[in-house]
Coordinates of C-alpha atoms in Angstrom, one line a residue:
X1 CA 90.5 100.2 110.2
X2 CA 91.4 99.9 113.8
X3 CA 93.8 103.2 113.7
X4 CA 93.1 106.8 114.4
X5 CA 91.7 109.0 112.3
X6 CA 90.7 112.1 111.3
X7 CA 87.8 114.1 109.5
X8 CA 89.9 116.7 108.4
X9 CA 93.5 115.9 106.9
X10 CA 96.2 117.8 108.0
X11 CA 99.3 119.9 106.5
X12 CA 102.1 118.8 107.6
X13 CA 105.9 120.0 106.6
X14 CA 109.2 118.3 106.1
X15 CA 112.4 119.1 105.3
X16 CA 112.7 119.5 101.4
X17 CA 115.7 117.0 101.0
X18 CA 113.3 114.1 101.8
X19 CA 111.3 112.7 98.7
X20 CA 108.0 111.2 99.5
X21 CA 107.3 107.3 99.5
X22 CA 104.6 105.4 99.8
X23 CA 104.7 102.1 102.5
X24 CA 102.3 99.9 101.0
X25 CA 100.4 96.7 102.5
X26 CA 100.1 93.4 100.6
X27 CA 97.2 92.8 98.4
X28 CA 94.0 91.9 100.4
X29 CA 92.6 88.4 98.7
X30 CA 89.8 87.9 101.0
X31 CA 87.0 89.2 99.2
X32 CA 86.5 91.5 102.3
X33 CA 86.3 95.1 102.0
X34 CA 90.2 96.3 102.0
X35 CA 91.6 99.9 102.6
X36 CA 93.2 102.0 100.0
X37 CA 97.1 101.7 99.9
X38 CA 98.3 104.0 102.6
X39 CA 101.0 106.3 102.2
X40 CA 103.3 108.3 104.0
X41 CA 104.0 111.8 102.2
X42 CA 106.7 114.3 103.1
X43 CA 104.0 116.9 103.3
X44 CA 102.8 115.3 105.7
X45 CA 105.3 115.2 108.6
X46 CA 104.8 117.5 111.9
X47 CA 108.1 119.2 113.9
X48 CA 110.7 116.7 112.1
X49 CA 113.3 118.3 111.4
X50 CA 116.7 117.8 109.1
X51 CA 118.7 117.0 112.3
X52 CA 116.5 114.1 113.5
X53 CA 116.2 112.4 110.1
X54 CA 118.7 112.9 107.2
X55 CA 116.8 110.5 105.3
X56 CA 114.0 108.3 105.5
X57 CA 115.7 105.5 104.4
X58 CA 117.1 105.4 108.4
X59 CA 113.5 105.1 109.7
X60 CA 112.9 102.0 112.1
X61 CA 109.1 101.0 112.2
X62 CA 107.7 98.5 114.7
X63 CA 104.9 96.3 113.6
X64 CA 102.2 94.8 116.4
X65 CA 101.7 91.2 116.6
X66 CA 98.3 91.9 114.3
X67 CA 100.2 93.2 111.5
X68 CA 100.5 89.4 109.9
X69 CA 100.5 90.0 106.4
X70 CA 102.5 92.7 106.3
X71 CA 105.1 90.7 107.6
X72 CA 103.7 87.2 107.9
X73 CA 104.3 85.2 111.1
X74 CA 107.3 83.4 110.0
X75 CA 109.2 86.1 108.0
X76 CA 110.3 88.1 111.4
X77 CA 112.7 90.8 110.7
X78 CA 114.1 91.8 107.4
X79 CA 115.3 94.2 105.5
X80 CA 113.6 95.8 102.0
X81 CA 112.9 98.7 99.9
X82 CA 109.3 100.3 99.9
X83 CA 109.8 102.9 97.1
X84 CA 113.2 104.7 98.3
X85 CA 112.5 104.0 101.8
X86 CA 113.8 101.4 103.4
X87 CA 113.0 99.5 106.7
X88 CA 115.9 99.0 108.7
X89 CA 114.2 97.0 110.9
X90 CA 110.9 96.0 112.4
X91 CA 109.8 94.5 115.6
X92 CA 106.4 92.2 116.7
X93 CA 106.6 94.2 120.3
X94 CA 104.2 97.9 120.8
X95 CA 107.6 98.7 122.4
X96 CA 110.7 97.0 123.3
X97 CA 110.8 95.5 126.6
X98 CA 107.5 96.9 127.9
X99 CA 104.9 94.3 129.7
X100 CA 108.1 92.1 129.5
X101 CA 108.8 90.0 132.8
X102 CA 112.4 89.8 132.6
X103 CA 114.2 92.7 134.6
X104 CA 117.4 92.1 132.3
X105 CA 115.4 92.9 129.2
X106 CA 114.1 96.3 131.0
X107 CA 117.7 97.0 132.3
X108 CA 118.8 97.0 128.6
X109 CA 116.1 99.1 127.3
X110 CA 117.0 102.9 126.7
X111 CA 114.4 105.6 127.5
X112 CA 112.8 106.4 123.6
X113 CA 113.2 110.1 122.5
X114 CA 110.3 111.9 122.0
X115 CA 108.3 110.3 119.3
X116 CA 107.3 112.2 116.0
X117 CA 104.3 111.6 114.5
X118 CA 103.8 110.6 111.6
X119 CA 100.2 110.7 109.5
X120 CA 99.5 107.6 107.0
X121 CA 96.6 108.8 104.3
X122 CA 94.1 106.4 103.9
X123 CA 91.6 107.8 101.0
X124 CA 89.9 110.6 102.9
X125 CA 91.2 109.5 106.2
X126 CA 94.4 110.3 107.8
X127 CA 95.8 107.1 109.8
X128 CA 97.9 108.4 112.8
X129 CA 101.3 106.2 113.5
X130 CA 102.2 107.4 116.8
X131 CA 106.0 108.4 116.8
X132 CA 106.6 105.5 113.9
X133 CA 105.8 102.7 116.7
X134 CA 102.2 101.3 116.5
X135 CA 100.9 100.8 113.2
X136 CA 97.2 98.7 113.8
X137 CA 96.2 97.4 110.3
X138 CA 93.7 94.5 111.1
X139 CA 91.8 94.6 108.0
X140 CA 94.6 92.1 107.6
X141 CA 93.6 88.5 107.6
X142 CA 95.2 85.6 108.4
X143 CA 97.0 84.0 105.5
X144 CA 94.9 80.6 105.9
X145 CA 91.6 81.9 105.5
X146 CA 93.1 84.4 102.5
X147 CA 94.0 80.9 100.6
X148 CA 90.7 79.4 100.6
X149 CA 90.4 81.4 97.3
X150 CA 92.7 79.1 95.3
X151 CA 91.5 76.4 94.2
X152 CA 93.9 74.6 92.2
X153 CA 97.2 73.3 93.1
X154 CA 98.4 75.4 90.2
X155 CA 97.4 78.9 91.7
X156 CA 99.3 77.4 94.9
X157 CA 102.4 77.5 93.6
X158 CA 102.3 80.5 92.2
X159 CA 101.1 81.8 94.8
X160 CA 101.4 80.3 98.7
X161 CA 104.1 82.4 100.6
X162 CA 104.3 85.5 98.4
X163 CA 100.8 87.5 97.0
X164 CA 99.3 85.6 100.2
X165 CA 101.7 87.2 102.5
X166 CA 105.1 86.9 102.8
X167 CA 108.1 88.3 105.2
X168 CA 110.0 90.5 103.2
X169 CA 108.1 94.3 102.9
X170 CA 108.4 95.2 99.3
X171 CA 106.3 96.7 96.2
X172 CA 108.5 93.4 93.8
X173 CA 106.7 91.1 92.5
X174 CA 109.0 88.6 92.9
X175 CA 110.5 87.4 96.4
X176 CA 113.7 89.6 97.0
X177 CA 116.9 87.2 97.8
X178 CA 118.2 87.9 101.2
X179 CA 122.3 87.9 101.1
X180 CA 123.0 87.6 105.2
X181 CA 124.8 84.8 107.3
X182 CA 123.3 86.7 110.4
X183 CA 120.5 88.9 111.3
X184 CA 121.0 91.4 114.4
X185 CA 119.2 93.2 117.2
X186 CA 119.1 96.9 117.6
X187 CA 119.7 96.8 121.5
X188 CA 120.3 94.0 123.7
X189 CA 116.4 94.2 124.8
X190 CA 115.4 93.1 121.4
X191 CA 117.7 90.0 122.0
X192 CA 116.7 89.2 125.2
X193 CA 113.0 89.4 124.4
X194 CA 114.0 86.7 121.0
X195 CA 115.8 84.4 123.3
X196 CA 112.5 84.4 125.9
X197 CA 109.9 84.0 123.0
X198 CA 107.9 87.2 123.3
X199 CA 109.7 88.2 120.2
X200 CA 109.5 86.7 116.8
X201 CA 113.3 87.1 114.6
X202 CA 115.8 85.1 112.3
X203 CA 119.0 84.9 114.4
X204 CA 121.6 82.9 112.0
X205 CA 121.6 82.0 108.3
X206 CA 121.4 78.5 108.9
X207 CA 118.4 78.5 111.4
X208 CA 116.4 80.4 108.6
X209 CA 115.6 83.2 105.9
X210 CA 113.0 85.3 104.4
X211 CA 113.9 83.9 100.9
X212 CA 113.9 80.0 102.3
X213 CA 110.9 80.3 104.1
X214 CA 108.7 81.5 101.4
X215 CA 109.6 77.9 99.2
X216 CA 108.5 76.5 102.8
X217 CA 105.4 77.8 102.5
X218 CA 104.8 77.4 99.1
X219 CA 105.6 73.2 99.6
X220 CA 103.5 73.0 102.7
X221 CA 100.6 74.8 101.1
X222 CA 100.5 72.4 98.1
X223 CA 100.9 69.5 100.2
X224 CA 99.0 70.3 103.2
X225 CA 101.2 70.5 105.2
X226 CA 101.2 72.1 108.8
X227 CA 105.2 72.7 108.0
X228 CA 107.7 72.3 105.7
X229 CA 111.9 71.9 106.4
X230 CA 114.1 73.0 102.7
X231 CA 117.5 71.4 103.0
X232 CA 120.0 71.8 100.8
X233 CA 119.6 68.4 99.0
X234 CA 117.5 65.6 99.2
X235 CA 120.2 63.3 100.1
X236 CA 120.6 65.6 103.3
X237 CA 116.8 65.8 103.7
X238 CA 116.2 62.3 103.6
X239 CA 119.4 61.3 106.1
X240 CA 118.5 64.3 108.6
X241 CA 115.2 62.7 108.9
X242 CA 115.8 58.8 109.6
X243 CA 118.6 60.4 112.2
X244 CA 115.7 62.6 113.7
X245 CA 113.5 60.1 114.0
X246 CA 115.2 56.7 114.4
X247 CA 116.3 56.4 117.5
X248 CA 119.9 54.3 118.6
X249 CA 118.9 50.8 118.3
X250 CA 115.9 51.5 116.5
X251 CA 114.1 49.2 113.4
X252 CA 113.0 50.6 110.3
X253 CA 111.6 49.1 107.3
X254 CA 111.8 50.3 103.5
X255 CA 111.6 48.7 99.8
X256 CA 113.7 47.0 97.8
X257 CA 113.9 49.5 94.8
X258 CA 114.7 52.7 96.2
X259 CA 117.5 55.3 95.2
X260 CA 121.0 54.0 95.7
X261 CA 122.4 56.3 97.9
X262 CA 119.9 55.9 100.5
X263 CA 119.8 52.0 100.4
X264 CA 123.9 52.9 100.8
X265 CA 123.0 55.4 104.1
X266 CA 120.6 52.5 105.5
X267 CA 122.6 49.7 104.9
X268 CA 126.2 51.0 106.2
X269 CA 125.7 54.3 108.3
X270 CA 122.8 54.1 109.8
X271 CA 124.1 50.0 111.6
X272 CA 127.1 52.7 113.3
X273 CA 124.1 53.6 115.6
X274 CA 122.5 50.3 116.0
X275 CA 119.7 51.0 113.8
X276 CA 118.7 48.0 111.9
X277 CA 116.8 47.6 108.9
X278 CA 114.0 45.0 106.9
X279 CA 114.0 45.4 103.3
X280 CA 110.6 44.2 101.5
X281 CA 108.6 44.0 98.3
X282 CA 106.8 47.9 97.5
X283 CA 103.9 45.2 97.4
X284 CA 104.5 42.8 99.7
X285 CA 102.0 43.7 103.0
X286 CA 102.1 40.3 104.4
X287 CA 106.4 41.1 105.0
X288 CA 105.9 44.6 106.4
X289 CA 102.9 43.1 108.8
X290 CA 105.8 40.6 110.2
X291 CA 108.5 43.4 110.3
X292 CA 106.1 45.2 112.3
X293 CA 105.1 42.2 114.4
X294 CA 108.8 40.8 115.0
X295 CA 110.4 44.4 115.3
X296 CA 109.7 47.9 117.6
X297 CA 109.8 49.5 114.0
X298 CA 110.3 53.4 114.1
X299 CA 109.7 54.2 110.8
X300 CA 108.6 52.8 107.2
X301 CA 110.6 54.8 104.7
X302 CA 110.5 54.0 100.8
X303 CA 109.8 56.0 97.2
X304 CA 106.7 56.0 95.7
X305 CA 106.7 55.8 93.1
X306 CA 110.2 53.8 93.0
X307 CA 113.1 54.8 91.9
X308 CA 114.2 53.2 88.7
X309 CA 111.0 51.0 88.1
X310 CA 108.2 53.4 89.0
X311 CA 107.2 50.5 91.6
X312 CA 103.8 52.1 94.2
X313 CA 103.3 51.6 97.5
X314 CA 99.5 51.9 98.8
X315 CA 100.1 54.5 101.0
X316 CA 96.8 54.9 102.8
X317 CA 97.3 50.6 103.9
X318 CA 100.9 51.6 104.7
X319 CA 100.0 54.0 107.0
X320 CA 97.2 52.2 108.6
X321 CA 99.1 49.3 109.2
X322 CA 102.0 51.1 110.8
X323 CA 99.8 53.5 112.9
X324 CA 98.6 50.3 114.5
X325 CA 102.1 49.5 115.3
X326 CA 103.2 53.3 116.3
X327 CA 105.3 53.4 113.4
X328 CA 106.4 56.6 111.6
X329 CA 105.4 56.6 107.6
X330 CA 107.9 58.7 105.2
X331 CA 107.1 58.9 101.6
X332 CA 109.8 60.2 99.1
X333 CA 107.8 61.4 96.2
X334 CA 110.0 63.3 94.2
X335 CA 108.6 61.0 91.0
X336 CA 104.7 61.9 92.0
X337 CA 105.6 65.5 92.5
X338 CA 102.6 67.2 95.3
X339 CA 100.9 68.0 91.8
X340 CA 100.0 64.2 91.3
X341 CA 100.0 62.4 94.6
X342 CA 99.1 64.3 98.2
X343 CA 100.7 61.5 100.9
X344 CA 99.8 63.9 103.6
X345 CA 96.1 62.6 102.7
X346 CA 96.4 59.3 102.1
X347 CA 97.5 58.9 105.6
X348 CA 101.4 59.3 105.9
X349 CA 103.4 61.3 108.8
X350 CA 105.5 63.1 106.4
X351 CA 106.5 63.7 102.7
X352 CA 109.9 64.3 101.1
X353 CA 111.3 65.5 98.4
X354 CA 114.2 65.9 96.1
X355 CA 113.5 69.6 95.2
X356 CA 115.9 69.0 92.8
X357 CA 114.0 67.5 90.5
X358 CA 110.4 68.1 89.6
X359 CA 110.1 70.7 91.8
X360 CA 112.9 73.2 90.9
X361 CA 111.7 71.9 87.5
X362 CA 114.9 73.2 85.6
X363 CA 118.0 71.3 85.8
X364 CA 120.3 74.1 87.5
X365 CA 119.5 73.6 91.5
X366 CA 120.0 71.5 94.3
X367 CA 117.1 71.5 97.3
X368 CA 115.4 68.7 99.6
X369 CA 112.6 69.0 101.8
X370 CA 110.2 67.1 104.1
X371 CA 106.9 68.3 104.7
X372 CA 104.5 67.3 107.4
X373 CA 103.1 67.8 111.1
X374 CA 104.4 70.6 113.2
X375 CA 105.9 68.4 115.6
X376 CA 107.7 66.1 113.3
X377 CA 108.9 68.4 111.2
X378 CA 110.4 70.7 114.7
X379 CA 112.1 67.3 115.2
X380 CA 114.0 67.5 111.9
X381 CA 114.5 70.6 111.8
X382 CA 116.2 70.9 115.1
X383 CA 119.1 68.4 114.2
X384 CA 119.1 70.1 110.6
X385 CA 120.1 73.3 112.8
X386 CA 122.9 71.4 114.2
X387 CA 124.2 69.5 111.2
X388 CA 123.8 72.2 108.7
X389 CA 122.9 71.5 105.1
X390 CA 121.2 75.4 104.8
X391 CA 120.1 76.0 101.6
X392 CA 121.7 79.4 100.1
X393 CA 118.9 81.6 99.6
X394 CA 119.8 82.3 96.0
X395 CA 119.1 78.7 95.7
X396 CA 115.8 79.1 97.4
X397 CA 115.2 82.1 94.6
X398 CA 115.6 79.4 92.3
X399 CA 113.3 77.1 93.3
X400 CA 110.3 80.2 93.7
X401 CA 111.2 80.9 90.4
X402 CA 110.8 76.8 89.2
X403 CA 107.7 76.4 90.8
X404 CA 105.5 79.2 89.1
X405 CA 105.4 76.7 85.7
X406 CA 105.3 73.7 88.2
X407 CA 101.6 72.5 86.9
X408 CA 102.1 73.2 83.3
X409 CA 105.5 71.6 83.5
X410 CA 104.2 68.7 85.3
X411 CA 100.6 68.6 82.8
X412 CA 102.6 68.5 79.7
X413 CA 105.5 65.7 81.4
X414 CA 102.2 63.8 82.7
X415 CA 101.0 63.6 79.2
X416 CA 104.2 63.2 76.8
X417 CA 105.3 60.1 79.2
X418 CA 102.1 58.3 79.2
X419 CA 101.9 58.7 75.2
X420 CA 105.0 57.3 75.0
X421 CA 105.1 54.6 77.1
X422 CA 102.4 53.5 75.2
X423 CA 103.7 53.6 72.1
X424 CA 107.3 51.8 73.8
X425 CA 105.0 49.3 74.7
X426 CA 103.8 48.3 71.4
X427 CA 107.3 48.4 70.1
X428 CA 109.1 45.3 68.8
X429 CA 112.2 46.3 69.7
X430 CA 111.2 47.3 73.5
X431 CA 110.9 44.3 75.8
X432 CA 109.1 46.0 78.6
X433 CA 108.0 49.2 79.7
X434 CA 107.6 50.3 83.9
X435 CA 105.5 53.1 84.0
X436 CA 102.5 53.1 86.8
X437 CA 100.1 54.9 84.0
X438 CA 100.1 51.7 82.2
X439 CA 97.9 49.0 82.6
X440 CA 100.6 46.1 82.9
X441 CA 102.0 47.7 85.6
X442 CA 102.0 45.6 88.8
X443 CA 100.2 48.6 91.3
X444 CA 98.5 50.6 88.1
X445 CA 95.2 49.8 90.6
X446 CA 96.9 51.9 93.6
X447 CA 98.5 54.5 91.3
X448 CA 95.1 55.3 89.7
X449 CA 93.6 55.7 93.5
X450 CA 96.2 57.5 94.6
X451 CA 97.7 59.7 91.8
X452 CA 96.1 62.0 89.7
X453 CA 98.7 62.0 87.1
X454 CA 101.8 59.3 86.4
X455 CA 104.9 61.4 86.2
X456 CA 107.3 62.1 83.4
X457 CA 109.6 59.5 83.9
X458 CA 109.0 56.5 81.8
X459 CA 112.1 53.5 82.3
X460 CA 112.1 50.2 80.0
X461 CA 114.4 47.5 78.3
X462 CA 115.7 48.0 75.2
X463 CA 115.4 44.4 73.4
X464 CA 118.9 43.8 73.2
X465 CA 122.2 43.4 75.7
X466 CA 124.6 46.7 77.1
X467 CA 126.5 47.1 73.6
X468 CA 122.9 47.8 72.3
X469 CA 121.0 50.0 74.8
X470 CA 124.3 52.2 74.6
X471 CA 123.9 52.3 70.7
X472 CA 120.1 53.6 71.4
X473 CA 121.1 56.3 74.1
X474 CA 123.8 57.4 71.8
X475 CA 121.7 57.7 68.9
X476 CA 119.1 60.1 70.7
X477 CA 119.4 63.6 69.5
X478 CA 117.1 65.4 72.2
X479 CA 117.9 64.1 75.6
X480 CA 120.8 64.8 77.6
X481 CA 122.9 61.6 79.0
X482 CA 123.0 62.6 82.6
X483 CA 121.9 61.1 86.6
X484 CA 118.8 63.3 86.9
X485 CA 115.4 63.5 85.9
X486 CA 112.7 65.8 86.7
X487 CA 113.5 69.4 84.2
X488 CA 112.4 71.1 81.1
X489 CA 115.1 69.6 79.2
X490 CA 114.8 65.9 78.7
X491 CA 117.2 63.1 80.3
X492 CA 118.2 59.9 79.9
X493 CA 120.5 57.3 81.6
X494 CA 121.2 53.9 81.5
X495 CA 121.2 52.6 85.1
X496 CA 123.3 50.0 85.2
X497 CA 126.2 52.2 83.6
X498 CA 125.1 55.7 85.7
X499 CA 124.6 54.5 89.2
X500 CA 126.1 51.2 89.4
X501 CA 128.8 50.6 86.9
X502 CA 130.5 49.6 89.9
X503 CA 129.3 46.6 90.9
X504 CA 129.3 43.5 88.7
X505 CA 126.7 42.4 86.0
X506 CA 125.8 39.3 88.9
X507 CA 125.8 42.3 91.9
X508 CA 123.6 44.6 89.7
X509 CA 121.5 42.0 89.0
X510 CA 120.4 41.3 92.6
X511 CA 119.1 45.1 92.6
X512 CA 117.3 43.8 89.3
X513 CA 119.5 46.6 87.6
X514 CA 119.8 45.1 83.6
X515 CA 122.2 46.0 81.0
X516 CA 119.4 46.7 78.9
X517 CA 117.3 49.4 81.1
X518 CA 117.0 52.6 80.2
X519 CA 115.4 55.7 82.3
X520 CA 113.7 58.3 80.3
X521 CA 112.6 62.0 82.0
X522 CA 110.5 63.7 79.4
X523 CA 110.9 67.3 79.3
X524 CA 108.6 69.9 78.1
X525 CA 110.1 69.5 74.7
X526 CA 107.5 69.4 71.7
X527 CA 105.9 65.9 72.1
X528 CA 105.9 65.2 68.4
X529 CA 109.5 65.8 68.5
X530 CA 110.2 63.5 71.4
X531 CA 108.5 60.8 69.2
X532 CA 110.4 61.2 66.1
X533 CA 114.0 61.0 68.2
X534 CA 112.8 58.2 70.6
X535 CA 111.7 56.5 66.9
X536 CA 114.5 57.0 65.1
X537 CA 117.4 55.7 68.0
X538 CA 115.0 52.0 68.3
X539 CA 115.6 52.1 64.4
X540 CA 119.2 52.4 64.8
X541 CA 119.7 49.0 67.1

């Protein structure tokens, strides 16, 4: 351990109204050898004295650019309990202001008072902290390297962003929620130093927090991304990124089944700016060749799979195709979830999602974000900064919380659709199923390249007209009639009353929107049980 030391520990005394505490590191994952949780003990203070600390809860450490996993590289400053002693504050600098260049910075710092030293036991060693300001621990390692342990997507999100490392100094074992609009500086030094990049902080609620940025990490890690953007929906994730990216004037292309709300943004916001669109086939390569040929396109944005009939895009051909052309490639895959498809590695710029959904896993949040390179997702994030959309950080909580049962939500969803939509198949009174895990589907090839597991989403028509898929939906016992998809409870909905009852049978049908379809999200329910209710409403039409 890079600190000083000593053979022989010291006595040190304290004042008696201080308990002790211990300040204690993250776990070390590496493998490497680790030191023994230090700890400060209020034997162990020399000359303080009840005047210059009336508790040690009014302490203010300062951690060295090296202490990363302590508090990781995007986490900053925040505020936590260690024990009963809590860190007011913490800073990346040795000491505010010095080595800086900027003479308004140096103008603003204060001389220090004398510093008190403080003595950190390390198992038979005594780490010194010199007057609470340098604290060298760089047995840490960088949280990359410390993830190459966890193998499975499924550690990941348990995981990524918290036992790796994480902002927030506490002993919990689940990520504390930061309350705060704002964040603030101890003396106009610190702020200067922030605003001239030699100094790492959160400044406003909506530009960041400890609670958000551990779902960041968590998303990025499972889809490898270099960075990740959480929004507050995935309606505002989604229109944040074509205005990002798309300039005025600009060309983009996307699919012809796609969620209706975004086919609404593309087709009657986004002309405000000059930004035109070409609609294709999910299938049809020839059509996006020619948009790219005929247009300057910016981006290719579309679902995959699609959203109602599960259509699949080849991603990796996408990509290559559009790269050619200096296009941009989005994929939405809120239906795939990162657990089933990785777009990032097929080829695409960036991948979105409705966190809503899959993700959050439990019907009671609302959360979009786009994942991807550093640069594009800086883009995004910049006007996301300037539009707003923050997600609350109890939200965020939420979210953490939804994605530590993410892969055995997602295993058992993955299995109970495809066991049904093969037994929906073979049913007389079911027309025709969409589901990418079966074999009639028209891109089952790409989805069995490209996904590891088909979702929990099944849609088909009911053999019958509205009056009758209404009597089936009504009939079902175990799934909730409502416009989402993606939690432990299961839902169902029937499209052409839930999003576009609005539009007339003729109008609905040029979206290919039926009376008679019906969109199914299996939850975790007992599969068997599932069965017996899906059985029993086809027997009631």
């Amino acid at each position: 351990m890079a600190v000083s030391s000593y053979s022989s520990q010291k006595i040190l005394s304290f004042s008696s109204s201080c308990s002790s505490f211990e300040c204690r590191s993250d776990p070390d994952l590496s493998g490497s050898a680790r030191f023994d949780k230090p700890r400060i003990s209020a034997a162990r203070v020399i000359g303080a004295s009840t005047a210059s600390f009336s508790g040690l809860s009014s302490l203010i450490f300062r951690f060295p650019p090296n202490f990363v996993r302590q508090l990781s590289t995007k986490a900053r400053r925040n505020c936590s309990n260690i024990g009963v002693a809590q860190i007011v504050a913490a800073s990346w600098s040795n000491g505010v202001g010095s080595g800086s260049n900027s003479a308004a910075a140096a103008a603003a710092s204060a001389a220090p008072a004398p510093p008190v030293p403080v003595e950190i036991t390390s198992g038979d060693d005594i780490a010194l902290v010199d007057g609470l300001k340098n604290v060298q621990l760089e047995a840490l390692a960088d949280l990359k390297n410390e993830a190459s342990f966890l193998s499975s997507d499924g550690s990941l999100a348990i995981h990524a962003g918290e036992r790796l490392g994480r902002g927030i100094v506490t002993d919990a074992i689940t990520t504390p929620v930061v309350n705060t609009s704002a964040y603030f500086f101890k003396k106009t030094a610190e702020l200067i130093d922030f605003k001239e990049k030699r100094r790492a902080s959160f400044e406003y609620g909506r530009y960041g927090n400890p609670t958000t940025v551990v779902v960041e990490e968590k998303i990025s890690a499972l889809e490898g991304a270099e960075s990740t953007v959480i929004m507050a929906s995935g309606m505002c994730a989604s229109t944040v990124m074509l205005l990002a990216l798309v300039p005025a004037g600009g060309h983009i292309v996307t699919t012809t089944d796609c969620y209706r709300k975004t086919r609404i943004f593309i087709e009657t916001v986004l002309p405000k700016m000059g930004i035109t669109a070409t609609v294709i086939d999910p299938a049809d390569m020839e059509g996006l060749e020619a948009a790219l040929n005929n247009n300057n396109v910016s981006l290719f944005f579309t679902e995959s799979p699609t959203n109602p009939f599960l259509r699949c895009v080849d991603v990796k051909l996408v990509s290559d195709l559009c790269h050619k052309k200096g296009a941009i490639v989005c994929i939405d895959g809120t239906f795939a979830t990162p657990l089933n498809q990785k777009a990032l590695s097929l080829g695409a710029d960036l991948v979105l999602h409705s966190a809503t959904k899959f993700i959050g896993g439990h019907n009671d949040v609302l959360a979009g974000c786009i994942s991807g390179s550093e640069k594009l997702v800086t883009q995004i994030r910049n006007l996301h900064h300037v539009l707003g959309g923050a997600l609350n950080p109890n939200a965020a909580y939420l979210i953490i919380r939804g994605m530590k049962t993410l892969h055995l939500r997602v295993q058992q969803q993955n299995s109970t659709a495809l066991r049904m939509a093969e037994i929906l198949e073979a049913h007389p009174k079911v027309k025709r199923v969409h589901y990418p895990g079966l074999k009639s589907h028209p891109e089952h090839h790409i989805a069995t390249q490209q996904m590891t597991g088909f979702g929990g989403v099944v849609s088909f028509e009911v053999d019958g007209d509205l009056t009758a898929t209404i009597k089936f939906i009504d009939a079902l016992k175990i799934p909730y009639i409502a416009p989402s998809f993606g939690g432990c409870e299961s839902i169902v909905d029937q499209p052409a009353i839930m999003s576009y009852w609005d539009l007339s049978q003729s109008e609905r049908l040029k979206y290919g929107i039926m009376d008679n379809l019906v969109r199914f999200s299996f939850g975790v329910e007992d599969f068997e049980d599932l069965k017996a209710d899906v059985l029993q409403a086809l027997h009631a039409i």
